[in-house]
XYZ file of N, CA and C in Angstrom:
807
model
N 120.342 94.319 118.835
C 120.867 93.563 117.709
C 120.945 94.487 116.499
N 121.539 93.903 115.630
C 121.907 95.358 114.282
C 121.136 94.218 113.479
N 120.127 94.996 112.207
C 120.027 94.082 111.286
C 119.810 94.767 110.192
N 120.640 95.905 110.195
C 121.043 96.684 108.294
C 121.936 96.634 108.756
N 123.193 96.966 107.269
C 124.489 96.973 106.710
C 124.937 98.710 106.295
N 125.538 99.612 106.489
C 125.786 100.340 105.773
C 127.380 100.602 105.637
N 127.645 101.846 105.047
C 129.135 102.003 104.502
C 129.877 103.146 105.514
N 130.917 102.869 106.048
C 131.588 103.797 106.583
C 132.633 104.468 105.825
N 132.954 105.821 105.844
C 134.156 106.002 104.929
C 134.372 107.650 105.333
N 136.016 106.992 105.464
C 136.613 108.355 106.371
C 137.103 109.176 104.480
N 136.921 110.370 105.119
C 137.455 111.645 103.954
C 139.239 111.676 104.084
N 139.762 112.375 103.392
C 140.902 112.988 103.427
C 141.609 113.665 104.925
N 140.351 113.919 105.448
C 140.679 115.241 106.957
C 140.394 113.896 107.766
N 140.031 112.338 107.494
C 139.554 111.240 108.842
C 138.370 111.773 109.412
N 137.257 112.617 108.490
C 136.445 112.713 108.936
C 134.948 111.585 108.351
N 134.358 110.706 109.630
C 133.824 109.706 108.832
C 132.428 109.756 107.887
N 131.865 109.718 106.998
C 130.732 109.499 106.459
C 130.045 108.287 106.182
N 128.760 108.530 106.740
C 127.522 107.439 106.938
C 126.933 106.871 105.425
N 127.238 106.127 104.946
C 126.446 105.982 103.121
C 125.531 104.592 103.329
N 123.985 104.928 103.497
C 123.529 103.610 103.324
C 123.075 103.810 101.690
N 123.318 102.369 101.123
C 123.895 101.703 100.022
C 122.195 101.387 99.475
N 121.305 101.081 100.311
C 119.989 100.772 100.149
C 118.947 101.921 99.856
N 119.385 103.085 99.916
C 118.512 104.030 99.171
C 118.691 104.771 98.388
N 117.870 105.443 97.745
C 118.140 106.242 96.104
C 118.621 106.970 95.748
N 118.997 107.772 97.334
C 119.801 108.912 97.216
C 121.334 108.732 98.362
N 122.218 109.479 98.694
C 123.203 109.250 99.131
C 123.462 110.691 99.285
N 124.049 111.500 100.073
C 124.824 112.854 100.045
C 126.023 112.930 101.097
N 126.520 114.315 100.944
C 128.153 114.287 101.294
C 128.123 114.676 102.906
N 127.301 115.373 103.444
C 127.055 115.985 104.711
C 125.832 115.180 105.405
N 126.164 114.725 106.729
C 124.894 114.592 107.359
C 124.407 113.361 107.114
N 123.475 112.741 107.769
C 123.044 111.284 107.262
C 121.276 111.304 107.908
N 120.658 110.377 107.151
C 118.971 110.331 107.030
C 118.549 110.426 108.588
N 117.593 110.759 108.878
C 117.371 110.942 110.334
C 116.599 109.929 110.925
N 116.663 108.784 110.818
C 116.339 107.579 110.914
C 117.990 106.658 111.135
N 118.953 107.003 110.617
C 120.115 106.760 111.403
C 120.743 107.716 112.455
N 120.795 108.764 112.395
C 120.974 109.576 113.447
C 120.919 109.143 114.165
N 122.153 109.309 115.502
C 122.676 109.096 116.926
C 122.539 107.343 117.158
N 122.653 106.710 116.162
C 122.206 105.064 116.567
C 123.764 104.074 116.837
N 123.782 103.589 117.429
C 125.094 103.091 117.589
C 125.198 101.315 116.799
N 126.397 101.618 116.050
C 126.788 100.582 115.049
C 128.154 99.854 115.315
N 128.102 99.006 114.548
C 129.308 97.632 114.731
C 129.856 98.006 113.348
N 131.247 98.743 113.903
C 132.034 98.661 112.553
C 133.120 98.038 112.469
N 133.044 97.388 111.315
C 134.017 96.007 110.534
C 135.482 97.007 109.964
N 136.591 96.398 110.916
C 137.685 96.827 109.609
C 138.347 95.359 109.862
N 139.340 95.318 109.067
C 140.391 94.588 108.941
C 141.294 93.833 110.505
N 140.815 92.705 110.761
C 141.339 92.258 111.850
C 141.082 92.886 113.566
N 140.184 94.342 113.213
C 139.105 94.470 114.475
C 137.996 95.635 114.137
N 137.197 94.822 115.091
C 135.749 95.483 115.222
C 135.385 96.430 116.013
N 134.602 97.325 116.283
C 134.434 98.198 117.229
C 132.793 98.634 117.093
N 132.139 99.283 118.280
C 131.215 99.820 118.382
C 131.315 101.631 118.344
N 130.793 101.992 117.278
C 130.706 103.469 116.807
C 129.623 104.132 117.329
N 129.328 105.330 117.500
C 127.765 105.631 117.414
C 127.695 106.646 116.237
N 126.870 107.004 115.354
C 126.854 107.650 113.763
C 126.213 109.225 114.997
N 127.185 110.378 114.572
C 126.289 111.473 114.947
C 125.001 111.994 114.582
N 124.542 112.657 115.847
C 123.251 113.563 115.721
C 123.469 114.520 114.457
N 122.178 114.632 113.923
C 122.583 115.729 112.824
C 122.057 117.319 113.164
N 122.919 117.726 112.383
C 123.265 119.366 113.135
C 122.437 120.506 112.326
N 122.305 121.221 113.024
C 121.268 122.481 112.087
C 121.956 122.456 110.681
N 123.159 123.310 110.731
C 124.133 123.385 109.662
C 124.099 122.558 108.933
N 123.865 121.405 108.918
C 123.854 120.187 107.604
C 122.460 119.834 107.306
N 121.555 120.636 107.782
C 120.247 120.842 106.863
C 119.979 122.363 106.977
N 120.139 122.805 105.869
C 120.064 124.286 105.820
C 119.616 124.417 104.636
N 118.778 125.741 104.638
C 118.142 126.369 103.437
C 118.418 127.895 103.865
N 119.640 128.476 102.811
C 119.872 130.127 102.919
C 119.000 130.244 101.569
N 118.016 131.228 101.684
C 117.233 132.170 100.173
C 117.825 133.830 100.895
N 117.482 134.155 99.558
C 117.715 136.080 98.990
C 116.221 135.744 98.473
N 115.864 136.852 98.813
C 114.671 137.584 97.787
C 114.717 139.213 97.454
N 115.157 139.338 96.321
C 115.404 141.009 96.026
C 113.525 141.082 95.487
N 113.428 142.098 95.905
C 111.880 142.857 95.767
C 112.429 144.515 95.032
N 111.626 144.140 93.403
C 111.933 145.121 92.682
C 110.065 146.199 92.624
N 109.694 147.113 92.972
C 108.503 147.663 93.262
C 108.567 147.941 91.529
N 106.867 147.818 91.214
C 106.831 147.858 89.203
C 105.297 148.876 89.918
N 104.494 149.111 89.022
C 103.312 149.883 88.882
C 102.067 149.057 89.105
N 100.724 149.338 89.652
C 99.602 148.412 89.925
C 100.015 147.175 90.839
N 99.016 146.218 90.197
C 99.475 145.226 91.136
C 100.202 144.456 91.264
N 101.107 144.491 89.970
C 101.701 143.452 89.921
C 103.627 144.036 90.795
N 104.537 143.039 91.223
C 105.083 142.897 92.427
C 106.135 141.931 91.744
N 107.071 142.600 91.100
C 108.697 141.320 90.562
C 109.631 141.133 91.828
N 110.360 139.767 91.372
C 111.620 139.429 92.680
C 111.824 138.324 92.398
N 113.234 138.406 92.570
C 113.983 137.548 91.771
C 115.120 136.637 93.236
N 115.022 135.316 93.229
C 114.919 134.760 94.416
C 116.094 133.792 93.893
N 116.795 133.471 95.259
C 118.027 132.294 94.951
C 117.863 131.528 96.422
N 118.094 129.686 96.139
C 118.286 129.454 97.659
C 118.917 128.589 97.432
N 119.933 128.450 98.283
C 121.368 127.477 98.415
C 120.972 126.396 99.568
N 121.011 124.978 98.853
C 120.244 124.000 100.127
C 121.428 122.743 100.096
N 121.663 122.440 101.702
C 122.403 121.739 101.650
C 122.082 120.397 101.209
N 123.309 119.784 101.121
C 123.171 118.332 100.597
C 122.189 117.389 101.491
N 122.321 117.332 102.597
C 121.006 116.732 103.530
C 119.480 117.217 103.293
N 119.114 118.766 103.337
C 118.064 119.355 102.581
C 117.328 119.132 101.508
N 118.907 118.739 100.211
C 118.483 118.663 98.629
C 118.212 117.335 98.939
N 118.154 116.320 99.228
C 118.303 114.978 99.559
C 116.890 114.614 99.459
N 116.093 115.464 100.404
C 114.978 115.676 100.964
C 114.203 115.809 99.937
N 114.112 117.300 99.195
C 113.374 118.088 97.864
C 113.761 116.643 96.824
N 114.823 115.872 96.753
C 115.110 115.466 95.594
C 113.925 114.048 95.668
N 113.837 113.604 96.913
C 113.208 112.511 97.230
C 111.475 112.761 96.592
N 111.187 113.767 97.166
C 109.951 114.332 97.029
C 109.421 114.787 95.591
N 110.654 115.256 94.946
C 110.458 115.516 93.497
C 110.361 114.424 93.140
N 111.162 113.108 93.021
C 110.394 111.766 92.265
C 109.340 110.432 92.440
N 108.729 111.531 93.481
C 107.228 111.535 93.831
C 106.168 112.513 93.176
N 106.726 113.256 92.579
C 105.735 114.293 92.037
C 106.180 114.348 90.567
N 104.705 114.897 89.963
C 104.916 115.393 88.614
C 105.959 116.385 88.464
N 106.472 117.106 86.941
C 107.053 117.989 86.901
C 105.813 118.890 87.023
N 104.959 119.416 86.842
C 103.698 120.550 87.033
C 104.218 120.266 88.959
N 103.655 119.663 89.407
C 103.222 119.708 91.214
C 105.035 120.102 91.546
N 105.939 120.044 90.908
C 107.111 120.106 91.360
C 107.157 121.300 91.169
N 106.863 122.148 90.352
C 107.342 123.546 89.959
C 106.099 124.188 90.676
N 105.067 124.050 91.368
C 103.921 124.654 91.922
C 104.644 124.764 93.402
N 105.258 123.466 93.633
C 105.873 123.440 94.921
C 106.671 124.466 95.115
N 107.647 124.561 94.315
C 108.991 125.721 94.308
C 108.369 126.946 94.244
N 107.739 127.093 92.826
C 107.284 129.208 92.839
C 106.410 128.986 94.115
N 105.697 128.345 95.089
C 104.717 128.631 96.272
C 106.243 128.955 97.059
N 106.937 128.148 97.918
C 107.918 128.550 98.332
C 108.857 129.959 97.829
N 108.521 130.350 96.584
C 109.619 131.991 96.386
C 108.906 132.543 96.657
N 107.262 132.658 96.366
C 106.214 133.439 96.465
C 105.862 133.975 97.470
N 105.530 132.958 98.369
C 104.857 133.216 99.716
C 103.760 132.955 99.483
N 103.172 132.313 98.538
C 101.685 131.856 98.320
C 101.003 132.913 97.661
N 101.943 133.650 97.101
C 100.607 134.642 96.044
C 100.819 134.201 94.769
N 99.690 134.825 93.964
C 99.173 134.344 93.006
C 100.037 134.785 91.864
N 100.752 133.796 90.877
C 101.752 134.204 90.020
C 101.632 134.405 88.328
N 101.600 135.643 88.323
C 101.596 136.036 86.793
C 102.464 135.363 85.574
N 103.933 135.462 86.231
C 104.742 134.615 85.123
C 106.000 134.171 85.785
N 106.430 133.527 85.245
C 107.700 132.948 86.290
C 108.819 132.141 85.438
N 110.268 132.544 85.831
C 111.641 131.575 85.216
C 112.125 130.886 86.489
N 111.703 129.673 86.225
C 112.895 128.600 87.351
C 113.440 128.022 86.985
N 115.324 127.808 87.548
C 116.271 127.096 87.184
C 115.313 125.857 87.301
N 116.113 124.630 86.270
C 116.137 123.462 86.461
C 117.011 122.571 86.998
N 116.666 121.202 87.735
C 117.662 120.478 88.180
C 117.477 119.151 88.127
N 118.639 118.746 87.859
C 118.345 117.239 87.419
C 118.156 116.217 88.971
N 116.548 115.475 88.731
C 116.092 114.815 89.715
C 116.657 113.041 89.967
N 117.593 112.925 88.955
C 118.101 111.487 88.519
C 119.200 111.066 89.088
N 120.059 112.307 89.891
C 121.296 111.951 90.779
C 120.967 110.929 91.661
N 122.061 110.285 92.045
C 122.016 109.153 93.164
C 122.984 109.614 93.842
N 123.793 110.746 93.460
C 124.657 111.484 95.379
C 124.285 112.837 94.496
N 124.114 113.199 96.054
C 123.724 115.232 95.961
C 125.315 115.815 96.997
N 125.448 116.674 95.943
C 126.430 117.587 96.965
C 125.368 118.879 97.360
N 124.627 119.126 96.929
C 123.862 120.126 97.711
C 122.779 120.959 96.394
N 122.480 121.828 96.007
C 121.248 122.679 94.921
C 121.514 123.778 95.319
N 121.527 124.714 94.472
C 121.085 126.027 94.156
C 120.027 125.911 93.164
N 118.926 126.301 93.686
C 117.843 126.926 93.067
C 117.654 128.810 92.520
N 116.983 129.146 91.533
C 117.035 130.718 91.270
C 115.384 130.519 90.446
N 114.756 132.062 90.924
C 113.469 131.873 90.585
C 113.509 133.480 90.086
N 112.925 133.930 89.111
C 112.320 135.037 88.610
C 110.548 135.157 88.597
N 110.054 135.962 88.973
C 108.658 135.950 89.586
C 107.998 136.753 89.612
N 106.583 137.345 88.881
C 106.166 138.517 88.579
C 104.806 138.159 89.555
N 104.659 138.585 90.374
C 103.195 138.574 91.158
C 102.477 138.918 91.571
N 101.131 138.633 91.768
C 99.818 139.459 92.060
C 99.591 140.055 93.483
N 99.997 141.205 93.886
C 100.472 141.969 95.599
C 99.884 143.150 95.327
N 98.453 143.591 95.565
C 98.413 145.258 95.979
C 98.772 145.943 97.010
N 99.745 146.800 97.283
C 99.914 147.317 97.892
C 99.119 147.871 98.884
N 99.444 147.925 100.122
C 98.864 148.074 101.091
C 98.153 149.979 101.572
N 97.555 150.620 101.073
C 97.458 151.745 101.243
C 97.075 152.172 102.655
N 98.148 153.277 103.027
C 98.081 154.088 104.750
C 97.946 155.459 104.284
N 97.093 156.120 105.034
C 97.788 157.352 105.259
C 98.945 158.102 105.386
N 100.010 157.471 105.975
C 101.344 157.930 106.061
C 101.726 157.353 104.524
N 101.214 156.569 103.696
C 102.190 156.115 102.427
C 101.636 154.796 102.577
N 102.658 154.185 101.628
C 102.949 152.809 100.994
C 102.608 151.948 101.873
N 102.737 150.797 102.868
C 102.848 149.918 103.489
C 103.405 148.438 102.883
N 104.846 147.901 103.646
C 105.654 147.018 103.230
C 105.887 146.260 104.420
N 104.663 144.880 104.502
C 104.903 143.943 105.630
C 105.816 143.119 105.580
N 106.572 143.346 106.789
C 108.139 142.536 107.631
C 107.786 141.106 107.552
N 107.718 140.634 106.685
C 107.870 138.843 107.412
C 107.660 138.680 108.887
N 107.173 137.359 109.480
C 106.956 137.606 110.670
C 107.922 136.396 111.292
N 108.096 135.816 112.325
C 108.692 134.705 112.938
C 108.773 133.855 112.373
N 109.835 132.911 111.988
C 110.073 131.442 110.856
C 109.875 130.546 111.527
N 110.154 130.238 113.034
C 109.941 128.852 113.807
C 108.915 128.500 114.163
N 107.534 129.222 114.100
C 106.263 128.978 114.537
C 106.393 128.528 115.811
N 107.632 129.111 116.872
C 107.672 128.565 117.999
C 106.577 129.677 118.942
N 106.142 130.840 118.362
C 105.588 131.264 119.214
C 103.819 131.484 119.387
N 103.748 130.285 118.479
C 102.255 129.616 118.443
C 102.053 128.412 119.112
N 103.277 128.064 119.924
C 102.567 126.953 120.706
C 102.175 127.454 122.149
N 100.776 127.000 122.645
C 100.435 127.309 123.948
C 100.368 126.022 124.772
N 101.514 126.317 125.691
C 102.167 124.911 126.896
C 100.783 124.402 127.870
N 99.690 125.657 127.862
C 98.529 125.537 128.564
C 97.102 124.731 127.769
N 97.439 124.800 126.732
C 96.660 123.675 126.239
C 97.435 122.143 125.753
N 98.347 122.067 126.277
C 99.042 120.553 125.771
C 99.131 119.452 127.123
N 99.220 118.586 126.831
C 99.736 117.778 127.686
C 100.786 116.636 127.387
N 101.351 116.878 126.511
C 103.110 116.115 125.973
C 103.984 117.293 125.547
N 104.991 117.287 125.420
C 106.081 118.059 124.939
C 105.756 118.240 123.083
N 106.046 118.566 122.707
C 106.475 119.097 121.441
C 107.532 118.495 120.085
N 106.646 117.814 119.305
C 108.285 117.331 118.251
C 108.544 118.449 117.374
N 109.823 118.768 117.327
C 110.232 119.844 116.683
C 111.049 119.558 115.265
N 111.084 118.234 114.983
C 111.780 117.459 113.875
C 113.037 117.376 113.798
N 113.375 117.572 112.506
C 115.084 117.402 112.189
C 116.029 118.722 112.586
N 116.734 119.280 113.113
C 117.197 119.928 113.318
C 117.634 120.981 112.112
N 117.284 122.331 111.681
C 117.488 122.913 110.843
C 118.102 124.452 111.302
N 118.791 124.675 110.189
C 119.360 126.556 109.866
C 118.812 126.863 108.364
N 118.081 127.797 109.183
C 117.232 128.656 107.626
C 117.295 130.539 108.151
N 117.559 130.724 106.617
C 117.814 132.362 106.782
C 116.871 132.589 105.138
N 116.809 133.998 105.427
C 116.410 134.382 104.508
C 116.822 136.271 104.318
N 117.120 136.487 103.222
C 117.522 137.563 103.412
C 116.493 138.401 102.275
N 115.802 139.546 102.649
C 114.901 140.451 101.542
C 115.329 141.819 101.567
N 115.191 142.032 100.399
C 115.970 143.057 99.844
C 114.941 144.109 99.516
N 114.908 145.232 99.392
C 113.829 146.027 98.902
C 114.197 147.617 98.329
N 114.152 148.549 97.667
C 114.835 149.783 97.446
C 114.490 150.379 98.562
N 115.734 151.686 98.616
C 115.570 152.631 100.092
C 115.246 153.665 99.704
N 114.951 154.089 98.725
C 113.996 155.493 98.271
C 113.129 155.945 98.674
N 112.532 156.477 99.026
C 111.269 156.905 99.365
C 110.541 156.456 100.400
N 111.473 155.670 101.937
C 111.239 155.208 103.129
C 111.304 155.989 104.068
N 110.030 156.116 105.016
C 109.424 157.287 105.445
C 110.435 156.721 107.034
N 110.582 157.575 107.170
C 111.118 157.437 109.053
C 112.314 156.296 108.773
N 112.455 155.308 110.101
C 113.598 154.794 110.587
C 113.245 153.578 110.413
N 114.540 152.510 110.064
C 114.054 151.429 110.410
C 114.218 150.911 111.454
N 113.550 149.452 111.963
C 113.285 148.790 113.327
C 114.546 148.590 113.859
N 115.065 148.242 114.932
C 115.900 148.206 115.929
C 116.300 146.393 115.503
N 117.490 146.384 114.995
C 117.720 144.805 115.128
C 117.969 143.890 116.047
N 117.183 143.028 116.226
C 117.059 141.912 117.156
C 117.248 140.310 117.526
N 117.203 139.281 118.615
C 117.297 138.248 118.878
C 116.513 137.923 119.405
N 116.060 136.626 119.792
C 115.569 135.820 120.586
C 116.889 134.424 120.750
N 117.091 134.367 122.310
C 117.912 132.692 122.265
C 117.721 132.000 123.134
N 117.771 130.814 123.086
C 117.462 129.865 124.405
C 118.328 128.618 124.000
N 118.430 127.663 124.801
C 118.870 126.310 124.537
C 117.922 125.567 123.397
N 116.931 125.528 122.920
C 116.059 125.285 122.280
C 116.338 125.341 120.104
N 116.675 127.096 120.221
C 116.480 127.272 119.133
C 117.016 129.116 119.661
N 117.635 129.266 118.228
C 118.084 131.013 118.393
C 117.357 131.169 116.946
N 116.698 133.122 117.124
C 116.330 133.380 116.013
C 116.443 134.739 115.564
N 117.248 134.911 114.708
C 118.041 136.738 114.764
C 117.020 137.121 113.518
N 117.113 138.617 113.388
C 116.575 139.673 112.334
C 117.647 141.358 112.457
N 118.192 141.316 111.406
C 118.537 142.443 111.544
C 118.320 142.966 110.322
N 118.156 144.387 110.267
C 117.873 145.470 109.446
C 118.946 145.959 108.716
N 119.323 146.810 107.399
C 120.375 147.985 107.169
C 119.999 147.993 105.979
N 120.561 148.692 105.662
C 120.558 149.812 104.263
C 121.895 149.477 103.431
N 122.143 149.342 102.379
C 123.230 149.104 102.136
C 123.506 149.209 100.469
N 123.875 149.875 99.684
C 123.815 150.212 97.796
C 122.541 150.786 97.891
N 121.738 151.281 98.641
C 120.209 151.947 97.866
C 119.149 150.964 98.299
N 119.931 150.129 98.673
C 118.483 148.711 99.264
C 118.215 148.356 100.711
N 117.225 148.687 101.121
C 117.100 147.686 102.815
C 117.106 146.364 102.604
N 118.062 145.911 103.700
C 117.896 144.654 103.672
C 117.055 144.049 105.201
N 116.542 142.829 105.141
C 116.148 142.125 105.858
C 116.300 140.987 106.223
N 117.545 140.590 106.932
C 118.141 139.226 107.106
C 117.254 138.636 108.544
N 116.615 137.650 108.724
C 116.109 136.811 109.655
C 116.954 135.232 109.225
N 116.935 134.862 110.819
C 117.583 133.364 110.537
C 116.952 132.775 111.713
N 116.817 131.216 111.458
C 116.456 130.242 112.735
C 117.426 129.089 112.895
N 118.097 128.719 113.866
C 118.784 128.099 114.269
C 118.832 126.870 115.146
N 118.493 125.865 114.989
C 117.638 124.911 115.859
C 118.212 123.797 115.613
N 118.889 123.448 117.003
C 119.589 122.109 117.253
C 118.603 121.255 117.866
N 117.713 121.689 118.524
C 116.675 121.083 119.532
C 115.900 120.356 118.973
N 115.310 119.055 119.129
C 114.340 118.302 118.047
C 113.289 118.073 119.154
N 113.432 118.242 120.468
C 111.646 117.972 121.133
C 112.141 118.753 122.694
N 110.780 119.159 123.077
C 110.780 119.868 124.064
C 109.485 119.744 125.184
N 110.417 119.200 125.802
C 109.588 118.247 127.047
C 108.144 119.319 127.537
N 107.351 119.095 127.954
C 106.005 119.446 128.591
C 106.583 120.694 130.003
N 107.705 119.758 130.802
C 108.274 120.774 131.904
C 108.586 122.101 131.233
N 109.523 121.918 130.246
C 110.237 122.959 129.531
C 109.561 123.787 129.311
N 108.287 123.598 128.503
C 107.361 124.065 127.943
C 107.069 125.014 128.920
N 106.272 124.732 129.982
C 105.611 125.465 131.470
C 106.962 126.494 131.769
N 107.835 126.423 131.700
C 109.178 126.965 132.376
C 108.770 128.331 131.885
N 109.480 129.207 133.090
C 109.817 130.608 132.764
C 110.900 130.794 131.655
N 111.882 130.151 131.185
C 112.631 130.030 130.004
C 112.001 130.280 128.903
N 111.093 129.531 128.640
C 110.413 129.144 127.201
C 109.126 130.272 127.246
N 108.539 130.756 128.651
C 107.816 132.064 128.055
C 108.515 133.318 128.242
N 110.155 132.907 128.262
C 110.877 134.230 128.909
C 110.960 134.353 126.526
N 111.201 133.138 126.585
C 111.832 132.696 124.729
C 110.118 133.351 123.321
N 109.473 133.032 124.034
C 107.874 133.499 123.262
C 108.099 135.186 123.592
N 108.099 135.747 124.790
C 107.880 136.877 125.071
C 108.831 137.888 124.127
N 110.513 137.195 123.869
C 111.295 137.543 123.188
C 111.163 137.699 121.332
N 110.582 136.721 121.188
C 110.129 136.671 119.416
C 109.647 137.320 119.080
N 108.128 137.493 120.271
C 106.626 138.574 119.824
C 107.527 139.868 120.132
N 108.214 140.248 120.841
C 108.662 141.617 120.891
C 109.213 141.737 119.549
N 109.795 140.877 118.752
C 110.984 140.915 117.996
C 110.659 140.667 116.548
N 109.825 139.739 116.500
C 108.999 138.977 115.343
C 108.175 139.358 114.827
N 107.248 139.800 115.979
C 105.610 140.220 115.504
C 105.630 141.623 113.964
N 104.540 141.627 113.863
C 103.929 141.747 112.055
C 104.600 143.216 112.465
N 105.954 143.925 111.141
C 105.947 145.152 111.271
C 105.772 145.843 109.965
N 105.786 146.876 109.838
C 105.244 147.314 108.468
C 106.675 148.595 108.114
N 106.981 148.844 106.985
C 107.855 149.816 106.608
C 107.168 150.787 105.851
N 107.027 151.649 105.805
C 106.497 152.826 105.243
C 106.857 153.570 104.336
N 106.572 153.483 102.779
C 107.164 154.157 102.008
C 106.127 155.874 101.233
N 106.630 156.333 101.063
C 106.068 157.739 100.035
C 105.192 157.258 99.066
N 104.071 157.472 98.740
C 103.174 157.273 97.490
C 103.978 157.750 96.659
C-alpha cells in the first residue's frame, strides 16, 4: 500500500525528479535514501501508472576536495583546501548543520580539511544553512597547523594518505552477516605538495576493482608540485557474508594493501 505523497517532475531533457514536499530540504540530483529504488503510483491526467524512483548512484553523492600543502618552518604546516559536494551530499551537511551550533559546525569542517590535527588559525568560506533546495556547495578552507615533521635519516618524511573505503579492515573471519556499506558514494581527493627537494622516485600508480567498489591513486609531478589523486567509487551498499569469504573480495583486500598501505615520500632536510 503507498501512504506518502510526493512530487514528480520531468526536466527539459524528460528526465524525472523525485521532490518530497514534506522535508526541509529538497535538491536537484538524486533523492533521500529512504526513497530509493521504492516503487510508486504516479497520477497524471486521465492515467495512472506504477513507476519505481531509481537507486541512487555514487556520482550523485560525491565529495571531490584539493588540498595544496604549502611546507613553512617548525611545526607549523599551511594548506589551503576546496571541496565541491554534490547536491545529494550538501543536502546531508546542510541537514546536520541545523542541528548544530555555528562553533560544532565549523569544528566539524576544519576536522574534515585537517585530518584531525590541531589548528593554529583558520579562514572558512561561509554558507548559508537556510536554503530549502540545494544545487550542490563549494566549500574553501585556509589552515595553518600543528604537524612536526617526521625526521629519517634519508631526510624529511611525507606520509601518503592511506585507503578511503576502510574496506580493507573488515575481517570476513570474524563476522557472521554481510556488511552495510551505506549510501552509495564517489569521493576523491587530490594533494598537492612542492617537488623540490624529493629524494628518489615516486610510487608506481595504482588500482584496486571489483563489483563492490573501485579505488584508484595515482601519482605525477606537474608545475613544481606532486600531486596525489586517490578516489573511491562505490555503487555497492551491502555485501553478503558469501561474498565476503570469496576469493574475489580477498583477491580486492590483497589489492588495496599492495596499493593503499602507509607510504612515505622523502624529501632533503
Amino acid at each position: 500500500y503507498f501512504d506518502h505523497m510526493i512530487v514528480r517532475v520531468e526536466d527539459s531533457n524528460g528526465k524525472a525528479h523525485w521532490l518530497d514536499a514534506t522535508r526541509q530540504l529538497a535538491f536537484s540530483e538524486g533523492v533521500w535514501s529512504d526513497l530509493a529504488g521504492r516503487q510508486v503510483l504516479v497520477f497524471r491526467k486521465g492515467v495512472s501508472a506504477l513507476e519505481r524512483i531509481p537507486e541512487i548512484t555514487a556520482a550523485e553523492n560525491s565529495i571531490e576536495m584539493t588540498i595544496d600543502h604549502f611546507p613553512s618552518s617548525g611545526n607549523e604546516q599551511k594548506t589551503h583546501s576546496t571541496a565541491k559536494i554534490s547536491p545529494l551530499a550538501a543536502a546531508g551537511l546542510l541537514h546536520s548543520a541545523r542541528n548544530s551550533s555555528p562553533a560544532e559546525l565549523r569544528e566539524q569542517i576544519e576536522k574534515t580539511f585537517s585530518g584531525g590535527k590541531k589548528i593554529i588559525r583558520s579562514e572558512l568560506s561561509s554558507f548559508d544553512t537556510s536554503k530549502d533546495y540545494v544545487h550542490g556547495l563549494t566549500l574553501t578552507a585556509s589552515l595553518t597547523v600543528e604537524d612536526t615533521p617526521l625526521q629519517t635519516s634519508a631526510g624529511i618524511a611525507f606520509p601518503v594518505p592511506s585507503e578511503l573505503s576502510r574496506i580493507s579492515d573488515i575481517r570476513p573471519e570474524q563476522l557472521d552477516l554481510g556488511v552495510e556499506l551505506g549510501t552509495p558514494e564517489f569521493f576523491s581527493i587530490t594533494y598537492s605538495t612542492p617537488a623540490e627537494n624529493l629524494v628518489g622516485h615516486l610510487p608506481v600508480s595504482c588500482s584496486a576493482k571489483s563489483r563492490w567498489v573501485t579505488l584508484e591513486r595515482k601519482y605525477s609531478i606537474e608545475n613544481g608540485r606532486i600531486f596525489i589523486r586517490s578516489l573511491t567509487n562505490r555503487d555497492a551498499t551491502f555485501i553478503t557474508l558469501e561474498e565476503l569469504r570469496s576469493s574475489e573480495f580477498a583477491k580486492l583486500q590483497k589489492e588495496i594493501s599492495e596499493c593503499f598501505d602507509k607510504r612515505l615520500l622523502i624529501f632533503k632536510k
